[in-house]
Coordinates of C-alpha atoms in Angstrom, one line a residue:
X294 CA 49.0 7.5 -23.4
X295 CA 48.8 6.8 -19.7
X296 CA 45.7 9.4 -19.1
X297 CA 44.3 7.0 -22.0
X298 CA 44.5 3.7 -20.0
X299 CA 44.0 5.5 -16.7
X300 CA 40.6 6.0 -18.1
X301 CA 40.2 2.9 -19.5
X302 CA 41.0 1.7 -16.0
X303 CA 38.2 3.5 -14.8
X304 CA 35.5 3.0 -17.3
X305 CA 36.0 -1.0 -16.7
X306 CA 35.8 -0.5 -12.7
X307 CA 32.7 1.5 -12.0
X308 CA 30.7 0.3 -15.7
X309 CA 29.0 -2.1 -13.7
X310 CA 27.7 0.4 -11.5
X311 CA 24.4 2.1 -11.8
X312 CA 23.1 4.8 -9.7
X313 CA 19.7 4.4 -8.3
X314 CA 17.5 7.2 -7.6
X315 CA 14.1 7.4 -6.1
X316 CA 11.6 8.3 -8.6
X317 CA 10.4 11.6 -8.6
X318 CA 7.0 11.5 -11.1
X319 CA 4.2 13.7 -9.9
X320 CA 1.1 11.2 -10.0
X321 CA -0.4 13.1 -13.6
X322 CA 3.4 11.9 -15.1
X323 CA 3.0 8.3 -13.5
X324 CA -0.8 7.6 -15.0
X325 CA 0.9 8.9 -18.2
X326 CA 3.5 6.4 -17.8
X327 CA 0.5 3.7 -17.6
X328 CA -1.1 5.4 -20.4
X329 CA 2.5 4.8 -22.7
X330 CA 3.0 1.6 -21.8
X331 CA -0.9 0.2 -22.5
X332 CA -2.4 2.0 -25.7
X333 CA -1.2 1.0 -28.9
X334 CA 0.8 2.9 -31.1
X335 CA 0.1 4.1 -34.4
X336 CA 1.0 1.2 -36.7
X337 CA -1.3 -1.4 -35.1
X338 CA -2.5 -3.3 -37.9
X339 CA -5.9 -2.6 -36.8
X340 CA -7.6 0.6 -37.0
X341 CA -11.1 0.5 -35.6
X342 CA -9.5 -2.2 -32.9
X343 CA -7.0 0.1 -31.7
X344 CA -9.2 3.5 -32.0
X345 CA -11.3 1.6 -29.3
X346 CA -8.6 0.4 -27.2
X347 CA -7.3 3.5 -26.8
X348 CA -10.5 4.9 -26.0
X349 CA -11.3 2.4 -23.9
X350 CA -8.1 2.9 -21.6
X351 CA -8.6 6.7 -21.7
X352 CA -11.8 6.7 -20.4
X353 CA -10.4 4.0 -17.5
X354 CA -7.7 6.2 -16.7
X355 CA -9.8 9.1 -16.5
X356 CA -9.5 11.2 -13.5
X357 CA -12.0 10.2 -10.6
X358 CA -12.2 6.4 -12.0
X359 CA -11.6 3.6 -10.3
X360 CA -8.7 2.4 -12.1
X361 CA -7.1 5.9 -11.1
X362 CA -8.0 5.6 -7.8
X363 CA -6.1 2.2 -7.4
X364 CA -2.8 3.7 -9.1
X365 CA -2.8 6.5 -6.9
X366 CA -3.1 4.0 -4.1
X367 CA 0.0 1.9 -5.4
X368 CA 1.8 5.5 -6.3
X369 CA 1.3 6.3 -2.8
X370 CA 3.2 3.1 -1.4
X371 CA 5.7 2.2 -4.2
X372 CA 6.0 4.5 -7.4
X373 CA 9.0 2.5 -9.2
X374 CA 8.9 1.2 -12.5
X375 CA 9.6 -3.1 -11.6
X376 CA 6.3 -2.2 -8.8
X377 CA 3.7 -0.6 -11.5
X378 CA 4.6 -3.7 -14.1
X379 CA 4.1 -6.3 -11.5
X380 CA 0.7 -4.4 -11.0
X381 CA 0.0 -4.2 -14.8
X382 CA 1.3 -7.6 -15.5
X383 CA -1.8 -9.7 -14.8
X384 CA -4.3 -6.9 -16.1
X385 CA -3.2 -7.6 -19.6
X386 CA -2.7 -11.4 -18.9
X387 CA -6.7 -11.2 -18.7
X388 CA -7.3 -10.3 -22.3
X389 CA -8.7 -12.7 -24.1
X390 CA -11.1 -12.8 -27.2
X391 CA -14.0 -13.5 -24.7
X392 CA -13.1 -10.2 -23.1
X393 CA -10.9 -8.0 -25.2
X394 CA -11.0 -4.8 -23.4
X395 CA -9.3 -3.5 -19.9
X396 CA -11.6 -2.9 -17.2
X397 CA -11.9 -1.5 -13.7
X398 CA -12.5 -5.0 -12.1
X399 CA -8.6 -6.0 -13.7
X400 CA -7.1 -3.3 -11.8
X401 CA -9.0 -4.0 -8.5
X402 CA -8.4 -7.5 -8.8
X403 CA -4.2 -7.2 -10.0
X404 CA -3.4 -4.2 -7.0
X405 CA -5.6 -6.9 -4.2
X406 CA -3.8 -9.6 -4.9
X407 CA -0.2 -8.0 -5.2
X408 CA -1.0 -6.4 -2.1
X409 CA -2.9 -8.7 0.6
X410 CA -0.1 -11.5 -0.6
X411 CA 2.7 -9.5 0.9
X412 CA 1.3 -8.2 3.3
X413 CA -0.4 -11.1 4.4
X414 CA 2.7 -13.2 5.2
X415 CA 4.1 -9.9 7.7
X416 CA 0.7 -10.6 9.5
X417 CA 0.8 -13.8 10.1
X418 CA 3.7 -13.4 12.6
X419 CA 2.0 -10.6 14.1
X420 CA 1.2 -10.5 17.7
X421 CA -2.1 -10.7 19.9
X422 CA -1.3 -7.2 20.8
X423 CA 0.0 -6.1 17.8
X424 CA -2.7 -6.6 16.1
X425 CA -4.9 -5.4 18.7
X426 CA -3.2 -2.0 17.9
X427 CA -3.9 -2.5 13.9
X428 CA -7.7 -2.8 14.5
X429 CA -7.6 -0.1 17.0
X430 CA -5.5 2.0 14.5
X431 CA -8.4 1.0 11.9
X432 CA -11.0 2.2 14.5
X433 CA -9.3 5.7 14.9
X434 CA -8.7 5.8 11.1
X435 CA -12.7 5.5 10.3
X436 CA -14.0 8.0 12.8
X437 CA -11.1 10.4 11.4
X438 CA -13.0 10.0 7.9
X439 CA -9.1 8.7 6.6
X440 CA -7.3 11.7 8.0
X441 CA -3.9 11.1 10.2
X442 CA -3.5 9.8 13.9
X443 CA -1.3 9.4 16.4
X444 CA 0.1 6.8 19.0
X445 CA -1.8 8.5 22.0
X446 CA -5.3 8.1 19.8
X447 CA -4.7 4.7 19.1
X448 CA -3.5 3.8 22.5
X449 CA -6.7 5.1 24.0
X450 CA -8.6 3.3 21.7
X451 CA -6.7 -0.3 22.4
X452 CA -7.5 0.7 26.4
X453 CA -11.0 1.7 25.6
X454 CA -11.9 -1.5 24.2
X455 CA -10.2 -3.4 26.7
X456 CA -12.4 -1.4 29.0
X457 CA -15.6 -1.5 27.3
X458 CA -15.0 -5.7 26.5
X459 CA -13.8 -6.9 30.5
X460 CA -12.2 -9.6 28.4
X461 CA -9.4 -11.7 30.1
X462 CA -6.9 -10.4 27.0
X463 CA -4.0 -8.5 29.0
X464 CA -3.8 -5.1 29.1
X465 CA 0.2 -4.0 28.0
X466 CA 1.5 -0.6 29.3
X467 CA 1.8 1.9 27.0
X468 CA 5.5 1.9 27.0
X469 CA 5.5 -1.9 25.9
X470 CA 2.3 -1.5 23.6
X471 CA 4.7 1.3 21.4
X472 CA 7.4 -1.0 21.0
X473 CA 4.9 -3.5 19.4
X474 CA 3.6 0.4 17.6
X475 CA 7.0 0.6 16.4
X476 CA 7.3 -2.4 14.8
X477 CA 3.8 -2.1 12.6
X478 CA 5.8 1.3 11.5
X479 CA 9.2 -1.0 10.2
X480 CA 6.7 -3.5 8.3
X481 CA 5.1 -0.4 6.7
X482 CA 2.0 -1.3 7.7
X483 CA 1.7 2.0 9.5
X484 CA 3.4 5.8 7.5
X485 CA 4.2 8.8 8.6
X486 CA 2.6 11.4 6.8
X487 CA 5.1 14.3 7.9
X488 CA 7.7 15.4 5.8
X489 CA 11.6 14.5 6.9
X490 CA 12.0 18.5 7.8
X491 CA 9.4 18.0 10.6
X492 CA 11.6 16.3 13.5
X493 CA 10.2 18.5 17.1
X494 CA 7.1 16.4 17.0
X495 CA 7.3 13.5 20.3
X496 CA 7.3 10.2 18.5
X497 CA 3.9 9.4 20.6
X498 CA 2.0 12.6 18.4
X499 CA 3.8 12.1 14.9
X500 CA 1.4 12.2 12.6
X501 CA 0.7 8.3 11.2
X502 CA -1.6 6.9 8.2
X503 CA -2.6 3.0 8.1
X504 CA -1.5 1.0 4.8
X505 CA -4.3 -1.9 5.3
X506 CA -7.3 -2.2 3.7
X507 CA -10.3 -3.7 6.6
X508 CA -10.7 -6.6 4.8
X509 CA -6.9 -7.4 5.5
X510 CA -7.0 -6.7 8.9
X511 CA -10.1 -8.6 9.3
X512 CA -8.5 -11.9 7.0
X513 CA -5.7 -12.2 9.7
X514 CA -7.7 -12.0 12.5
X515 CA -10.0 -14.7 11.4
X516 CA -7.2 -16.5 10.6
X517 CA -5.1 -16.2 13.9
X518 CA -4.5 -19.3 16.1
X519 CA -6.6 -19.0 18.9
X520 CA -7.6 -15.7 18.8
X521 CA -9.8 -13.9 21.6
X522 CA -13.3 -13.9 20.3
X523 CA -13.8 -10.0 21.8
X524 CA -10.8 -9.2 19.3
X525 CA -12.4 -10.6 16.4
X526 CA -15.7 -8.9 17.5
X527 CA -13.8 -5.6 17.5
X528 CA -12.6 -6.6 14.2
X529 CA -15.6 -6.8 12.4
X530 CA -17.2 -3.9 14.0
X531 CA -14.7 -1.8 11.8
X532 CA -17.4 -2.2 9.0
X533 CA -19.9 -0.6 10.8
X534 CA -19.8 3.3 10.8

C-alpha cells in the first residue's frame, strides 16, 4: 500500500516535467520531416489535385534546389520543430486559388523575413566598431570563397581598411576590438565551426563562420545614426568580388 502512494506521490511531482533534448536529425531526416508535414495524405478528396501537389513539393525539395538550400541554411542555425513551423507557417499562408502551388520564391521570402527581423533588432544596438568588425568579417568571408576565419584575419582586415581609408574613425586595439569580437559570437551572429572536443586552439585562431547574409549587414549600416561614410563604402564594396 505505501509503495502504491509513494508512487503516486511521485508520478504527481515530476508529471509536469518534460525532458528536453537537442534534436539530433541528420539534414536527409529533417527535409523528410518537411516532406511529412506538407504533402497530402492519401485520402485527400482529390486525386489529380493532390498527385500534383505532391509532385510539385517533391521536385521543390529535391536535392540541389533552392528550397533545399534554404532548409539546410535554417538546419544549420536552429533544427527544432517550433523553428521549421515558424519557417513553414507563412509558406502555406500564401496559397491561394490565384496560386495554388508551393514555390521556391515562398521559402526565400518566409526564411528572409524570419531571419533579418531578429536579427535586425541585435544590430541595431550594435556598435561603430562592432560593426566595423562584421563587414570586415564579411570581407574575409568572400575572399575565403565561405570557408572559416579567424580573429587575427579579421583584425587585419578592420586595420587594413582603416589604413587604406585615412578616415578620422578610431582605430581600437586589438585587445579591445575582441571584446566587441566576443560579443558578435554571444548574439550568434558569428559560430564556431570546431567541434566541443577541440579546446588547444587560442581563442584569437578558433576557427569562426558568419551567420549574416550581405544584404543584412549592409541594411544596418545604411540605417545606423550617423555613420562614417568610409564605413558604409566598405559596406557595399562586399558585393563586389
Amino acid at each position: 500500500m505505501w509503495l502504491s502512494c509513494w508512487k503516486k506521490r511521485v508520478k504527481s511531482r515530476y508529471s509536469h516535467r518534460a525532458i528536453l533534448t537537442f534534436p539530433s536529425y541528420s539534414f536527409e531526416e529533417y527535409v523528410d520531416i518537411v516532406s511529412s508535414f506538407l504533402k497530402l495524405s492519401e485520402d485527400f478528396s482529390c486525386k489529380k489535385f493532390r498527385d500534383r501537389w505532391n509532385r510539385n513539393l517533391d521536385e521543390n525539395l529535391s536535392e540541389g534546389s533552392v528550397c533545399c538550400e534554404i532548409l539546410l541554411k535554417q538546419y544549420n542555425l536552429q533544427k527544432d520543430f517550433q523553428s521549421l513551423i515558424r519557417l513553414l507557417t507563412p509558406v502555406v499562408y500564401g496559397i491561394s486559388n490565384k496560386k495554388p502551388f508551393i514555390s521556391n520564391t515562398d521559402f526565400v521570402e518566409a526564411y528572409t523575413s524570419l531571419h533579418i527581423d531578429s536579427k535586425t533588432a541585435l544590430l541595431n544596438g550594435l556598435s561603430t566598431l562592432e560593426l566595423s568588425l562584421l563587414v570586415a568579417a564579411k570581407h574575409v568571408f568572400n575572399r575565403r570563397e565561405g570557408q572559416p576565419f579567424n580573429y587575427e584575419m579579421v583584425y587585419n582586415e578592420y586595420e587594413n581598411f582603416l589604413k587604406r581609408r585615412l578616415s578620422g574613425m578610431q582605430n581600437f586595439n586589438k585587445a579591445v576590438a575582441y571584446k566587441a569580437y566576443e560579443h558578435l559570437i554571444s548574439l550568434e551572429l558569428l559560430k564556431s565551426t570546431e567541434t566541443l572536443s577541440i579546446n588547444s586552439t587560442s581563442k584569437e585562431f578558433k576557427a569562426m563562420t558568419l551567420l549574416l547574409e550581405p544584404s543584412q549587414i549592409k541594411e544596418i549600416v545604411y540605417r545606423y545614426p550617423e555613420c562614417p561614410t568610409e564605413l558604409r563604402q566598405w559596406a557595399d564594396s562586399m558585393f563586389v568580388y
